Amino acid sequence: MTAAIDPTILHEVALTPPEYDRIVELLGREPNRVELGIFGAMWSEHCGYKTSKPLLRNFSSAGPAVLQGPGENAGAVDIGEGWAVVFKIESHNHPSAIEPHAGAATGVGGILRDVFTMGAFPIAALDSLRFGPLDQPRNRHLFGGVVGGIGDYGNCFGVPTVGGEIYFEDCYTENPLVNAMAVGLIRRDRLMRARAEGKGNLVMLVGADTGRDGIHGATFASVELSQDSESRRPAVQVGNPFLEKLLMEACMQLIKEELVVGMQDLGAAGLTSSTVESASKGGMGIEIDVAEVSRREQGMDAYEVMLSESQERMLIIVEPERQNDVLRVFRKYDLHADVIGEVTDTGRLVVRDGERVEADVPVGLLVDEVPYRYPEAHPSPERAAIRAQAIDLTGGPGPAEAFRRLLASPNIASREGVFRTYDHQVQNNTVVLPGGDAAVVRIKGTRRAIAITTDGNGRYTYLDPRLGAALAVAEAARNVVATGARPLAVTDCLNFGNPEKPEVFWELQQAVEGMAEACRELEVPVVSGNVSLYNDTSGVSVWPTPVVGMVGLIEDIAAVTRVGFTSPGDVIVLIGESAEELGGSEYARTVLGTVAGHPPRVNYDLEFRTNDVVLEMINQGFLNSAHDLADGGLAIAVAESCFAGGVGARIDQLKRGDLSPEALLFGETQARYLVSIDPGERRLAEVLATARAHKVSVRAIGVVGGDRIEIGEWISEPLADARAAWEGGLG
Amino acid sequence: MAGYTAEVYVVLKPLVNDPEGLVIGDGLRNLGFAGVKTVRSGKYLTIELEADDRAEAEQQVEEACQKLLANPVIEDYRFTVREVSAAT
Amino acid sequence: MAGYTAEVYVVLKPLVNDPEGLVIGDGLRNLGFAGVKTVRSGKYLTIELEADDRAEAEQQVEEACQKLLANPVIEDYRFTVREVSAAT
Amino acid sequence: MAASFGVVVFPGTWSDRDCFYAVHDQLHQEARYIWHKERDLSGLDCVILPGGFSYGDHLRCGAVASLSPVMDEVREFADRGGFVIGICNGFQVLCESHMLPGALLRNASTQFRCMPTNLLVENTSTPFTTEVTPGSVLRVPISHGEGNYYADPETLRMLEDTGRVVFRYVDGGGAATPEANPNGSANNIAGIVNEAGNVLGMMPHPERASDPLLGGEDGLEIFRSIVENSDRVVVG
Ligand SMILES: Nc1ncnc2c1ncn2[C@@H]1O[C@H](COP(=O)(O)OP(=O)(O)O)[C@@H](O)[C@H]1O
Ligand SMILES: [Mg+2]
């Protein structure tokens, strides 16, 4: 039945001919150009989650502290004393590949907006980044641009960028991953929702003027990067953090004065998705007149206004009698605020340009009729073979040399050169600065604090997507626990390749299942997240890279614990048991040059008990430092605790058993921590007893002190040399 | 070799958002310059360089613009080159 | 009223050091542009304004430079003004 | 002794809440916010021009803010002897307003720097430093991309000769080495006062060193000095 629709038009809006037919069927007529653009955007992968939505139902958002799960601009969790934290993570991979500085900056802007759209004041930002190796100039350019863009946006906006992670692997060449997370704080009874409610209420567009930038951003993120992306380049948006800061302050004031009914930021697909989504959530319709929209450029038509992705804009729903109060607030900040329409009870999105009706579509068709795709899924046989490979240790350089190489590996080396370009202290709340396991941000006026981390090891998920995704959750939990926080909730960002490839869709399925399982087992609900597909360049997909953002709660800030050794003479204790697990390890990659083998196993029950032991000991005040074991294993954890404390260590009581020295030193067995304890005051005995009572293995392995890092018969490196190698690793 | 001075102008492409220009424009209007319509901000670089001849100097500057001085995704550039000291 | 375009150049005074210019110069030499001696970075502003006549336009821009666009402690400026649309 | 602080808020300022916290929550002094369009400074002993990115740092840091209505009043307030402390962007605003000499250029690295610094207090007789033990080194963080202090040689010499350099970046041992200079500032200068001594500009953030939980209280000594000297202020 297909009408004579030009395929190039369908390509522009990223719809298939059968999807077009479906639109005609649902509408009972052909859509006009504006309507087609609106369908294209709302049914895109980016807005409509047409491939991932069915999978996301695996995630559980149930939990006693959850105030808002997925479905709003960000999730929200109760942290006690009337406070809630609001958080979400989001990708900006495709824009960053095209223009790293602007792409990353607007990524930060977008996630901050999601948080303050909920009414929360942004109190922290994090960024999880993946690049190709730095010896290629293009990758260095992307790295520099992305880090610069993140810093420029966050620093100007005035949110502390307190953490994140950076990995370098070949698969991210040309397709870097840029995931930004933001956390906001709000009184729990003040949460704002993105609802257009109340017939006759005004629809206002506030913030930046609308320009031609970013048109088709949503569909852009829903296809592979190709030569063709070059020609879509005008889509690049330049963010304005100064304006966003004013917009945030104005929105905070609206909420404080209770002047708005609903609030929805403009992100992907701009005015289209914000009007459609808020109408849908409110169960209402919206009618707007694009002629009322303040423009940055002349001659824009309805199509362009509806699909513009100009940044720093917000849609607010206001009762008519509050209009003047709202205008007063925006005038204070010299911001535009246009009344562009009103809420109706028709359930339709009606777009006018002056008198002319440009679009008239039932909202339900745009939101509830998204044609889900269920692509074929099957595992890659080659991958299974790689996973089955044993790690061959013969020919390795010996532990001392391996230690030096690992310290200087870009995946392990000090990140200070990056985070000192981010303001990580503004707002005067950052208790544990970047460089530790998780950042800790205190909640002023209480004894409470939150710990925040992002984690996701692409090597593990490449080798075993299901296990790797679970390990990301486990590692995030340990990072949070090491500071003294109880894991509270998770946000996730699923970075995958083209899901039309059966092995990619299989990876996605597996990763979601693994992550969902780990979250259930470790009792951390998923409250928000984001999906980024089509991370492919020239047909090659990035490794499956699910990233976990986790927030934990510290009830008494006095208990906060850091990674650095504090006092010479303290006993160093290893909690947890090491196994012969070098599959997928940083050692195998950096020292042996192989990404293969089986990633470390996960044992949820053990993770849970181990975390309990560590939390209990931290709360008793027994630990002078705590650090989880992750990339590079025990040796790297020891080194990091030494660097952070500015003191050496001697580890001479390791029990090797039948482990290889490499596995003992660099293996990445899970559920392990390195802690240090004052040997006096019977603390050590208490710690050992507590661990054993929880059936967690524990062993005093050495002593803090001196100016060398000494581990058994294998490693004896001057602290200063080790530090220099570690500090120079990012070049 | 002779010495040349290149003046390079780098500006945002016409459709690209220019937050700096917006602030400067508002600032000027607030100061009472009511006639100011729009301001676009750009960079102005002065480069002293040596080259065998003018053609080579121009070609070097052209390449420098493409590789470093301008970001082709969002910026346009133009330049002039003039000789400042004769060949040695 | 007629429409004018002003092009304003703001540069650091010769004795003020210019970290940005130094970094760009190093960057160019690292890229292999061995002939590059020095780079000075400045601003290039394009202002669209309306004024009664050219003299008034020039006088407005002069004043704008003094009041806002340049900081006399560290910067020098110059500008050109051209008419783009005739009086209405 | 008690003092009343006014914390000026320009569009894009973000240290306002941190400064307010330092003087109000930590030192229990009176404090109020002053939006940049306001002109009422009555009853204040000290005006704080906080850090941030006023007007997005566009054109030049502090340039547009220096033209705000409130700055006319701040200038007059200072002329009448009120204390003014400009921190980070506030220092830039004071230079752009010509209430302090010199200018703050792009960091020599051209990069933003957020890190702790050591400040040698060179003059403990200003109203901002009387509570500091002479010769002591304060640990106060910086957070800026344009903190590279510049003044022409004559001005520099005058500042040095007249004790107007109040803070200098030094290493742990108190030496003003190039390595201890985080931004390329002339003579490692981190803060200066005006001729009358009642207007201070400094790039480091004392309000971020005002809480033992966050790694130190050295910055409070500066605010405490202001409080102790506030009886000298009679601008009304
Ligand atoms: N991987 C995921 N896990 C959990 N929730 C998700 C995931 N991906 C998306 N969501 C939820 O789906 C909704 C839409 O996400 P998104 O399109 O990124 O929102 P926005 O347009 O506000 O940026 C949000 O509530 C988000 O939290
Ligand atoms: Mg949103």
CSV table of N, CA and C in Angstrom, one decimal, chain A residues 581-652:
chain,number,residue,atom,x,y,z
A,581,GLU,N,43.1,-15.9,38.8
A,581,GLU,CA,42.2,-15.2,37.9
A,581,GLU,C,42.9,-14.0,37.2
A,582,LEU,N,43.4,-14.3,36.0
A,582,LEU,CA,44.1,-13.3,35.2
A,582,LEU,C,43.4,-13.1,33.9
A,583,GLY,N,42.3,-13.8,33.6
A,583,GLY,CA,41.5,-13.7,32.4
A,583,GLY,C,40.9,-12.3,32.3
A,584,GLY,N,41.1,-11.6,31.2
A,584,GLY,CA,40.6,-10.3,31.0
A,584,GLY,C,41.2,-9.2,31.9
A,585,SER,N,42.4,-9.5,32.5
A,585,SER,CA,43.0,-8.6,33.5
A,585,SER,C,43.8,-7.5,32.8
A,586,GLU,N,44.0,-6.5,33.5
A,586,GLU,CA,44.9,-5.4,33.0
A,586,GLU,C,46.3,-6.0,32.8
A,587,TYR,N,46.7,-6.9,33.6
A,587,TYR,CA,48.0,-7.6,33.5
A,587,TYR,C,48.1,-8.3,32.1
A,588,ALA,N,47.1,-9.1,31.8
A,588,ALA,CA,47.1,-9.8,30.6
A,588,ALA,C,47.2,-8.9,29.4
A,589,ARG,N,46.4,-7.8,29.5
A,589,ARG,CA,46.4,-6.8,28.4
A,589,ARG,C,47.7,-6.1,28.2
A,590,THR,N,48.1,-5.5,29.3
A,590,THR,CA,49.2,-4.5,29.2
A,590,THR,C,50.6,-5.2,29.2
A,591,VAL,N,50.7,-6.3,30.0
A,591,VAL,CA,52.0,-6.9,30.1
A,591,VAL,C,52.1,-8.1,29.1
A,592,LEU,N,51.1,-8.8,28.9
A,592,LEU,CA,51.2,-10.0,28.0
A,592,LEU,C,50.6,-9.6,26.6
A,593,GLY,N,49.9,-8.5,26.5
A,593,GLY,CA,49.4,-8.1,25.2
A,593,GLY,C,48.2,-8.9,24.7
A,594,THR,N,47.4,-9.5,25.6
A,594,THR,CA,46.3,-10.3,25.2
A,594,THR,C,45.0,-10.0,26.0
A,595,VAL,N,44.0,-9.8,25.2
A,595,VAL,CA,42.7,-9.7,25.9
A,595,VAL,C,41.9,-11.0,25.7
A,596,ALA,N,42.0,-11.8,26.6
A,596,ALA,CA,41.4,-13.2,26.5
A,596,ALA,C,41.2,-13.8,27.8
A,597,GLY,N,40.6,-15.0,27.8
A,597,GLY,CA,40.4,-15.7,29.1
A,597,GLY,C,39.1,-15.4,29.7
A,598,HIS,N,38.8,-16.1,30.8
A,598,HIS,CA,37.6,-15.9,31.5
A,598,HIS,C,37.7,-14.8,32.5
A,599,PRO,N,36.8,-13.8,32.5
A,599,PRO,CA,36.9,-12.8,33.6
A,599,PRO,C,36.7,-13.4,34.9
A,600,PRO,N,37.1,-12.7,36.0
A,600,PRO,CA,36.9,-13.2,37.3
A,600,PRO,C,35.5,-13.5,37.6
A,601,ARG,N,35.3,-14.6,38.4
A,601,ARG,CA,33.9,-15.0,38.8
A,601,ARG,C,33.3,-14.1,39.8
A,602,VAL,N,32.0,-14.1,39.8
A,602,VAL,CA,31.3,-13.3,40.8
A,602,VAL,C,30.5,-14.2,41.7
A,603,ASN,N,30.6,-13.9,43.0
A,603,ASN,CA,29.9,-14.6,44.0
A,603,ASN,C,29.1,-13.6,44.9
A,604,TYR,N,27.9,-13.5,44.6
A,604,TYR,CA,27.1,-12.4,45.2
A,604,TYR,C,27.1,-12.5,46.7
A,605,ASP,N,26.9,-13.7,47.2
A,605,ASP,CA,26.8,-13.9,48.6
A,605,ASP,C,28.1,-13.4,49.3
A,606,LEU,N,29.2,-13.8,48.7
A,606,LEU,CA,30.5,-13.4,49.2
A,606,LEU,C,30.7,-11.9,49.1
A,607,GLU,N,30.3,-11.3,48.0
A,607,GLU,CA,30.4,-9.9,47.9
A,607,GLU,C,29.6,-9.2,49.0
A,608,PHE,N,28.4,-9.7,49.2
A,608,PHE,CA,27.5,-9.1,50.2
A,608,PHE,C,28.1,-9.1,51.6
A,609,ARG,N,28.6,-10.3,51.9
A,609,ARG,CA,29.2,-10.5,53.3
A,609,ARG,C,30.5,-9.7,53.4
A,610,THR,N,31.3,-9.7,52.4
A,610,THR,CA,32.5,-8.9,52.5
A,610,THR,C,32.2,-7.4,52.7
A,611,ASN,N,31.3,-7.0,51.9
A,611,ASN,CA,30.9,-5.5,52.0
A,611,ASN,C,30.4,-5.3,53.4
A,612,ASP,N,29.7,-6.2,54.0
A,612,ASP,CA,29.2,-6.0,55.4
A,612,ASP,C,30.3,-5.9,56.4
A,613,VAL,N,31.3,-6.8,56.2
A,613,VAL,CA,32.4,-6.8,57.1
A,613,VAL,C,33.1,-5.4,57.0
A,614,VAL,N,33.4,-5.0,55.8
A,614,VAL,CA,34.1,-3.7,55.7
A,614,VAL,C,33.3,-2.5,56.3
A,615,LEU,N,32.0,-2.5,56.0
A,615,LEU,CA,31.2,-1.4,56.5
A,615,LEU,C,31.2,-1.5,58.0
A,616,GLU,N,31.0,-2.6,58.6
A,616,GLU,CA,31.0,-2.8,60.0
A,616,GLU,C,32.3,-2.2,60.6
A,617,MET,N,33.4,-2.6,60.0
A,617,MET,CA,34.7,-2.2,60.6
A,617,MET,C,34.9,-0.7,60.4
A,618,ILE,N,34.5,-0.2,59.3
A,618,ILE,CA,34.6,1.3,59.1
A,618,ILE,C,33.7,2.0,60.1
A,619,ASN,N,32.5,1.5,60.3
A,619,ASN,CA,31.6,2.2,61.3
A,619,ASN,C,32.1,2.1,62.7
A,620,GLN,N,32.9,1.1,63.0
A,620,GLN,CA,33.5,1.0,64.3
A,620,GLN,C,34.7,1.9,64.4
A,621,GLY,N,35.1,2.4,63.3
A,621,GLY,CA,36.3,3.3,63.3
A,621,GLY,C,37.6,2.5,63.4
A,622,PHE,N,37.6,1.3,62.9
A,622,PHE,CA,38.8,0.4,63.0
A,622,PHE,C,39.8,0.6,61.9
A,623,LEU,N,39.3,1.1,60.7
A,623,LEU,CA,40.2,1.2,59.5
A,623,LEU,C,40.7,2.6,59.3
A,624,ASN,N,42.1,2.6,59.2
A,624,ASN,CA,42.7,3.9,58.8
A,624,ASN,C,42.7,4.1,57.3
A,625,SER,N,42.5,3.1,56.6
A,625,SER,CA,42.3,3.2,55.1
A,625,SER,C,41.6,2.0,54.6
A,626,ALA,N,41.0,2.2,53.5
A,626,ALA,CA,40.3,1.1,52.8
A,626,ALA,C,40.3,1.3,51.3
A,627,HIS,N,40.6,0.3,50.6
A,627,HIS,CA,40.7,0.4,49.1
A,627,HIS,C,40.3,-0.9,48.5
A,628,ASP,N,39.4,-0.9,47.5
A,628,ASP,CA,39.1,-2.2,46.9
A,628,ASP,C,40.1,-2.6,45.9
A,629,LEU,N,40.2,-3.9,45.6
A,629,LEU,CA,41.2,-4.4,44.6
A,629,LEU,C,40.4,-4.5,43.3
A,630,ALA,N,41.0,-3.9,42.3
A,630,ALA,CA,40.4,-3.9,41.0
A,630,ALA,C,41.5,-4.1,39.9
A,631,ASP,N,41.5,-3.2,38.9
A,631,ASP,CA,42.5,-3.3,37.8
A,631,ASP,C,43.9,-3.4,38.3
A,632,GLY,N,44.6,-4.5,37.9
A,632,GLY,CA,46.0,-4.6,38.4
A,632,GLY,C,46.2,-5.3,39.7
A,633,GLY,N,45.0,-5.6,40.4
A,633,GLY,CA,45.1,-6.5,41.5
A,633,GLY,C,45.7,-5.9,42.8
A,634,LEU,N,46.3,-6.8,43.6
A,634,LEU,CA,46.8,-6.5,44.9
A,634,LEU,C,48.0,-5.5,44.8
A,635,ALA,N,48.9,-5.7,43.9
A,635,ALA,CA,50.1,-4.9,43.8
A,635,ALA,C,49.7,-3.5,43.5
A,636,ILE,N,48.8,-3.3,42.6
A,636,ILE,CA,48.4,-1.9,42.2
A,636,ILE,C,47.6,-1.3,43.4
A,637,ALA,N,46.8,-2.1,44.1
A,637,ALA,CA,46.1,-1.5,45.2
A,637,ALA,C,47.1,-1.0,46.3
A,638,VAL,N,48.1,-1.8,46.5
A,638,VAL,CA,49.1,-1.4,47.5
A,638,VAL,C,49.7,-0.1,47.1
A,639,ALA,N,50.1,-0.1,45.8
A,639,ALA,CA,50.8,1.1,45.3
A,639,ALA,C,49.9,2.3,45.4
A,640,GLU,N,48.6,2.2,45.1
A,640,GLU,CA,47.7,3.4,45.1
A,640,GLU,C,47.5,3.8,46.6
A,641,SER,N,47.5,2.9,47.5
A,641,SER,CA,47.3,3.3,48.9
A,641,SER,C,48.6,4.0,49.4
A,642,CYS,N,49.8,3.6,48.9
A,642,CYS,CA,51.0,4.2,49.2
A,642,CYS,C,51.1,5.6,48.6
A,643,PHE,N,50.7,5.8,47.3
A,643,PHE,CA,50.8,7.1,46.7
A,643,PHE,C,49.9,8.1,47.4
A,644,ALA,N,48.7,7.6,47.7
A,644,ALA,CA,47.7,8.5,48.3
A,644,ALA,C,48.1,8.9,49.7
A,645,GLY,N,48.8,8.0,50.4
A,645,GLY,CA,49.3,8.3,51.8
A,645,GLY,C,50.7,9.0,51.8
A,646,GLY,N,51.4,8.9,50.7
A,646,GLY,CA,52.7,9.4,50.7
A,646,GLY,C,53.7,8.6,51.6
A,647,VAL,N,53.5,7.3,51.6
A,647,VAL,CA,54.3,6.5,52.5
A,647,VAL,C,54.5,5.1,51.8
A,648,GLY,N,55.6,4.4,52.1
A,648,GLY,CA,55.8,3.1,51.5
A,648,GLY,C,55.1,2.0,52.3
A,649,ALA,N,55.4,0.8,51.9
A,649,ALA,CA,54.8,-0.4,52.5
A,649,ALA,C,55.6,-1.6,52.3
A,650,ARG,N,55.6,-2.5,53.3
A,650,ARG,CA,56.3,-3.8,53.1
A,650,ARG,C,55.3,-4.9,53.3
A,651,ILE,N,55.1,-5.7,52.2
A,651,ILE,CA,54.1,-6.8,52.3
A,651,ILE,C,55.0,-8.1,52.3
A,652,ASP,N,55.0,-8.7,53.4
A,652,ASP,CA,55.9,-9.9,53.5
A,652,ASP,C,55.2,-11.1,54.1
